Amino acid sequence: MKQPEKRLDIISKIPDREYSDIWDTCCDHGKLGYKLIREFPNAMIHFNDIVPHIVEKLNTKLYNVPSERYTLNTLDARNIKVTNDNTLIYICGIGGKMAIEIVDDLVSGNSHNFELILCTHYHQYELRESLRDLNFKLIKSELIVHQGQQYETIYISKDRGYEIPKYSEELFDKSCKLKTSYFQKSMCHYKKNAKYSRISNEIYSYYRELLS
Ligand SMILES: C[S@@+](CC[C@H](N)C(=O)[O-])C[C@H]1O[C@@H](n2cnc3c(N)ncnc32)[C@H](O)[C@@H]1O
């Protein structure tokens, strides 16, 4: 498990290949995109947020970056148009449910393939189920703790990788206290509803077995 303050550093270094276009969607402060400008000198970095004044502020923040290195985009991430197959889209710092909606719309609204890095909290089971239904595969994943919040970070593609594990079990490591505690917390969460929901019971039973 990595240090909390390193979340954006970690996720900016996850890609294992070059891209021509990289989107920092839901970018807010733009710190991730700024790191990507340095990490990927040959890529065009696209900043995106739905809130106009957030994007306007970025204009000032990026004063020392050549304008041909980036674009600023005020729009709902659901409506992004991907222009080539050599594109990576980051969706970070939001909840799993919102990520499901954004990815669904990105897939249905684009004919070009793209790879994704999602760094989200909550609703991981539902997110993974939805990504599996869309035929995404897992390239790699990380569990990151930032300001007390746990984020599962997944790097996915339709063209490479392996079947996305349903229960995030590839992140489990019995020798790591923080990881064990993450899975224990998830188990307790699902236990509460196990009597009333078949899925919650299934996930609870899986985690109980994993942690035993
Ligand atoms: C908590 S910030 C995440 C900042 C950054 N990505 C990170 O990981 O630190 C969430 C941002 O998502 C933006 N946002 C929410 N829904 C969005 C959408 N559908 N399209 C684009 N931006 C969105 C919000 O305006 C906000 O700035």
Tab-separated table of C-alpha atoms and ligand atoms in Angstrom:
chain	number	residue	atom	x	y	z
A	1	MET	CA	0.000	0.000	0.000
A	2	LYS	CA	1.366	3.404	-0.981
A	3	GLN	CA	1.706	6.630	1.052
A	4	PRO	CA	-1.413	8.849	1.068
A	5	GLU	CA	0.232	12.028	-0.197
A	6	LYS	CA	1.503	10.188	-3.229
A	7	ARG	CA	-1.911	9.406	-4.760
A	8	LEU	CA	-1.582	11.637	-7.821
A	9	ASP	CA	2.102	10.784	-8.246
A	10	ILE	CA	1.236	7.085	-8.236
A	11	ILE	CA	-1.624	7.351	-10.694
A	12	SER	CA	0.311	9.617	-13.070
A	13	LYS	CA	2.958	6.876	-13.376
A	14	ILE	CA	0.608	3.919	-13.907
A	15	PRO	CA	0.499	3.922	-17.749
A	16	ASP	CA	2.843	1.345	-19.255
A	17	ARG	CA	2.890	2.798	-22.799
A	18	GLU	CA	2.761	6.075	-24.701
A	19	TYR	CA	-0.518	7.716	-25.814
A	20	SER	CA	-1.155	10.563	-28.234
A	21	ASP	CA	-4.043	11.931	-26.156
A	22	ILE	CA	-4.618	11.766	-22.391
A	23	TRP	CA	-7.735	13.130	-20.695
A	24	ASP	CA	-7.754	14.271	-17.076
A	25	THR	CA	-11.532	14.258	-16.618
A	26	CYS	CA	-13.211	15.613	-13.462
A	27	CYS	CA	-9.870	17.416	-13.120
A	28	ASP	CA	-10.807	20.045	-10.487
A	29	HIS	CA	-7.418	21.530	-9.362
A	30	GLY	CA	-5.748	20.066	-12.483
A	31	LYS	CA	-2.814	18.649	-10.485
A	32	LEU	CA	-3.023	15.268	-12.189
A	33	GLY	CA	-3.034	16.758	-15.688
A	34	TYR	CA	-0.105	18.980	-14.728
A	35	LYS	CA	1.883	15.901	-13.697
A	36	LEU	CA	0.867	14.163	-16.939
A	37	ILE	CA	2.254	17.056	-18.979
A	38	ARG	CA	5.660	16.284	-17.437
A	39	GLU	CA	5.336	12.464	-17.526
A	40	PHE	CA	4.182	12.293	-21.167
A	41	PRO	CA	6.055	14.925	-23.190
A	42	ASN	CA	4.709	13.548	-26.500
A	43	ALA	CA	1.034	13.475	-25.541
A	44	MET	CA	-1.663	16.136	-25.773
A	45	ILE	CA	-3.177	16.532	-22.298
A	46	HIS	CA	-6.882	17.399	-22.188
A	47	PHE	CA	-8.172	18.946	-18.955
A	48	ASN	CA	-11.879	18.521	-18.330
A	49	ASP	CA	-14.341	19.585	-15.676
A	50	ILE	CA	-18.070	20.212	-15.778
A	51	VAL	CA	-17.767	23.460	-13.742
A	52	PRO	CA	-16.842	26.490	-15.922
A	53	HIS	CA	-14.959	28.547	-13.287
A	54	ILE	CA	-12.744	25.533	-12.433
A	55	VAL	CA	-11.652	25.310	-16.065
A	56	GLU	CA	-11.220	29.106	-16.339
A	57	LYS	CA	-8.854	29.072	-13.332
A	58	LEU	CA	-6.692	26.434	-15.032
A	59	ASN	CA	-5.883	28.931	-17.767
A	60	THR	CA	-3.976	30.976	-15.189
A	61	LYS	CA	-2.456	27.976	-13.395
A	62	LEU	CA	-0.959	26.660	-16.645
A	63	TYR	CA	0.703	29.988	-17.571
A	64	ASN	CA	4.157	28.357	-17.862
A	65	VAL	CA	3.037	25.442	-20.069
A	66	PRO	CA	3.163	25.880	-23.874
A	67	SER	CA	-0.442	26.105	-25.126
A	68	GLU	CA	0.177	23.405	-27.767
A	69	ARG	CA	0.656	20.852	-24.956
A	70	TYR	CA	-2.927	20.951	-23.618
A	71	THR	CA	-6.590	21.755	-24.179
A	72	LEU	CA	-9.167	23.026	-21.652
A	73	ASN	CA	-12.661	21.571	-21.868
A	74	THR	CA	-15.747	22.606	-19.921
A	75	LEU	CA	-18.144	19.744	-20.485
A	76	ASP	CA	-19.725	16.714	-18.892
A	77	ALA	CA	-17.131	13.924	-19.116
A	78	ARG	CA	-19.925	11.679	-20.436
A	79	ASN	CA	-19.853	13.706	-23.692
A	80	ILE	CA	-16.132	13.528	-24.470
A	81	LYS	CA	-15.425	12.653	-28.109
A	82	VAL	CA	-12.411	10.389	-28.540
A	83	THR	CA	-10.624	11.147	-31.828
A	84	ASN	CA	-8.240	8.173	-32.101
A	85	ASP	CA	-7.525	4.703	-30.657
A	86	ASN	CA	-4.347	5.922	-28.958
A	87	THR	CA	-6.204	7.636	-26.124
A	88	LEU	CA	-6.130	7.235	-22.344
A	89	ILE	CA	-8.888	8.652	-20.130
A	90	TYR	CA	-8.406	9.225	-16.400
A	91	ILE	CA	-11.505	9.395	-14.178
A	92	CYS	CA	-10.271	10.041	-10.642
A	93	GLY	CA	-11.461	11.247	-7.277
A	94	ILE	CA	-15.161	10.473	-7.727
A	95	GLY	CA	-17.492	7.729	-6.476
A	96	GLY	CA	-17.837	4.390	-8.238
A	97	LYS	CA	-21.493	4.993	-9.171
A	98	MET	CA	-20.728	8.195	-11.037
A	99	ALA	CA	-17.798	6.483	-12.767
A	100	ILE	CA	-20.175	3.738	-13.997
A	101	GLU	CA	-22.414	6.339	-15.631
A	102	ILE	CA	-19.524	8.228	-17.232
A	103	VAL	CA	-17.871	5.087	-18.639
A	104	ASP	CA	-21.215	3.769	-19.977
A	105	ASP	CA	-21.798	6.993	-21.895
A	106	LEU	CA	-18.201	7.238	-23.108
A	107	VAL	CA	-18.429	3.728	-24.541
A	108	SER	CA	-21.796	4.256	-26.205
A	109	GLY	CA	-20.850	7.717	-27.520
A	110	ASN	CA	-17.527	6.771	-29.165
A	111	SER	CA	-16.496	4.470	-31.987
A	112	HIS	CA	-12.761	4.675	-31.203
A	113	ASN	CA	-11.341	2.413	-28.493
A	114	PHE	CA	-9.657	4.012	-25.477
A	115	GLU	CA	-7.966	2.827	-22.303
A	116	LEU	CA	-9.000	4.026	-18.856
A	117	ILE	CA	-7.537	4.661	-15.425
A	118	LEU	CA	-10.214	4.869	-12.739
A	119	CYS	CA	-9.367	5.915	-9.185
A	120	THR	CA	-12.667	5.788	-7.320
A	121	HIS	CA	-14.145	5.150	-3.903
A	122	TYR	CA	-17.210	3.081	-2.910
A	123	HIS	CA	-19.346	0.770	-5.082
A	124	GLN	CA	-16.329	-1.134	-6.381
A	125	TYR	CA	-18.301	-4.349	-6.902
A	126	GLU	CA	-20.921	-2.575	-9.017
A	127	LEU	CA	-18.231	-0.702	-10.958
A	128	ARG	CA	-16.303	-3.876	-11.745
A	129	GLU	CA	-19.500	-5.698	-12.742
A	130	SER	CA	-20.387	-2.907	-15.150
A	131	LEU	CA	-16.843	-2.843	-16.634
A	132	ARG	CA	-16.911	-6.637	-17.055
A	133	ASP	CA	-20.243	-6.320	-18.911
A	134	LEU	CA	-18.632	-3.752	-21.219
A	135	ASN	CA	-15.804	-6.266	-21.945
A	136	PHE	CA	-13.032	-4.259	-20.316
A	137	LYS	CA	-10.002	-6.183	-19.050
A	138	LEU	CA	-7.632	-5.377	-16.210
A	139	ILE	CA	-4.056	-4.324	-17.005
A	140	LYS	CA	-3.153	-3.529	-13.406
A	141	SER	CA	-4.605	-2.255	-10.141
A	142	GLU	CA	-3.529	-0.522	-6.912
A	143	LEU	CA	-5.128	0.237	-3.578
A	144	ILE	CA	-4.341	3.802	-2.488
A	145	VAL	CA	-5.190	5.537	0.798
A	146	HIS	CA	-5.531	9.317	0.636
A	147	GLN	CA	-6.755	11.491	3.519
A	148	GLY	CA	-8.391	8.481	5.173
A	149	GLN	CA	-10.233	7.572	1.960
A	150	GLN	CA	-9.480	4.287	0.219
A	151	TYR	CA	-9.341	4.334	-3.564
A	152	GLU	CA	-9.164	1.346	-5.856
A	153	THR	CA	-7.216	2.324	-8.924
A	154	ILE	CA	-7.710	0.234	-12.047
A	155	TYR	CA	-6.018	0.487	-15.432
A	156	ILE	CA	-8.265	-1.152	-18.027
A	157	SER	CA	-8.544	-1.785	-21.736
A	158	LYS	CA	-10.707	-3.686	-24.215
A	159	ASP	CA	-7.646	-4.878	-26.168
A	160	ARG	CA	-5.353	-6.293	-23.500
A	161	GLY	CA	-5.198	-7.461	-19.884
A	162	TYR	CA	-7.042	-10.215	-18.027
A	163	GLU	CA	-10.587	-10.736	-16.792
A	164	ILE	CA	-11.439	-8.116	-14.153
A	165	PRO	CA	-11.728	-9.946	-10.813
A	166	LYS	CA	-15.252	-9.512	-9.431
A	167	TYR	CA	-14.388	-8.886	-5.791
A	168	SER	CA	-11.132	-6.881	-6.155
A	169	GLU	CA	-9.383	-9.976	-4.822
A	170	GLU	CA	-6.178	-9.300	-6.771
A	171	LEU	CA	-5.607	-6.390	-4.342
A	172	PHE	CA	-5.687	-8.612	-1.269
A	173	ASP	CA	-2.439	-9.306	0.534
A	174	LYS	CA	-2.586	-11.087	3.883
A	175	SER	CA	0.834	-9.779	4.871
A	176	CYS	CA	-0.219	-6.119	4.495
A	177	LYS	CA	-2.148	-4.691	7.480
A	178	LEU	CA	-3.678	-1.812	5.544
A	179	LYS	CA	-4.940	-4.094	2.799
A	180	THR	CA	-6.316	-6.577	5.301
A	181	SER	CA	-8.098	-3.782	7.110
A	182	TYR	CA	-9.590	-2.529	3.802
A	183	PHE	CA	-11.047	-5.969	3.103
A	184	GLN	CA	-12.235	-6.327	6.702
A	185	LYS	CA	-14.094	-3.026	6.404
A	186	SER	CA	-15.679	-4.152	3.135
A	187	MET	CA	-16.679	-7.459	4.716
A	188	CYS	CA	-18.405	-5.641	7.620
A	189	HIS	CA	-20.196	-3.365	5.154
A	190	TYR	CA	-21.637	-6.311	3.189
A	191	LYS	CA	-22.399	-8.295	6.327
A	192	LYS	CA	-24.949	-5.653	7.376
A	193	ASN	CA	-27.093	-6.398	4.301
A	194	ALA	CA	-26.249	-10.069	3.881
A	195	LYS	CA	-29.633	-11.167	5.274
A	196	TYR	CA	-31.587	-9.011	2.864
A	197	SER	CA	-29.576	-9.097	-0.356
A	198	ARG	CA	-28.274	-12.106	-2.283
A	199	ILE	CA	-25.371	-10.096	-3.756
A	200	SER	CA	-24.353	-8.693	-0.350
A	201	ASN	CA	-24.426	-12.207	1.068
A	202	GLU	CA	-22.299	-13.492	-1.824
A	203	ILE	CA	-19.684	-10.750	-1.333
A	204	TYR	CA	-19.719	-11.108	2.452
A	205	SER	CA	-19.168	-14.880	2.185
A	206	TYR	CA	-16.330	-14.356	-0.281
A	207	TYR	CA	-14.522	-11.858	1.996
A	208	ARG	CA	-15.076	-13.983	5.100
A	209	GLU	CA	-13.392	-16.901	3.320
A	210	LEU	CA	-10.583	-14.674	2.022
A	211	LEU	CA	-9.838	-13.285	5.479
A	212	SER	CA	-10.107	-16.586	7.373
B	1	LIG	C1	-13.205	15.557	-5.991
B	1	LIG	S1	-12.853	16.320	-7.507
B	1	LIG	C2	-11.634	15.197	-8.140
B	1	LIG	C3	-10.372	15.924	-8.520
B	1	LIG	C4	-9.270	15.082	-9.107
B	1	LIG	N1	-9.708	14.293	-10.252
B	1	LIG	C5	-8.617	14.182	-8.071
B	1	LIG	O1	-8.641	12.962	-8.235
B	1	LIG	O2	-8.070	14.719	-7.093
B	1	LIG	C6	-14.279	15.954	-8.493
B	1	LIG	C7	-14.460	16.911	-9.708
B	1	LIG	O3	-15.312	16.256	-10.645
B	1	LIG	C8	-16.062	17.244	-11.338
B	1	LIG	N2	-17.190	16.546	-11.993
B	1	LIG	C9	-18.239	15.939	-11.394
B	1	LIG	N3	-19.034	15.367	-12.326
B	1	LIG	C10	-18.457	15.590	-13.532
B	1	LIG	C11	-18.785	15.230	-14.869
B	1	LIG	N4	-19.883	14.502	-15.142
B	1	LIG	N5	-17.967	15.631	-15.870
B	1	LIG	C12	-16.862	16.353	-15.597
B	1	LIG	N6	-16.501	16.741	-14.359
B	1	LIG	C13	-17.279	16.353	-13.334
B	1	LIG	C14	-16.413	18.223	-10.233
B	1	LIG	O4	-16.736	19.491	-10.741
B	1	LIG	C15	-15.102	18.238	-9.392
B	1	LIG	O5	-14.278	19.287	-9.789
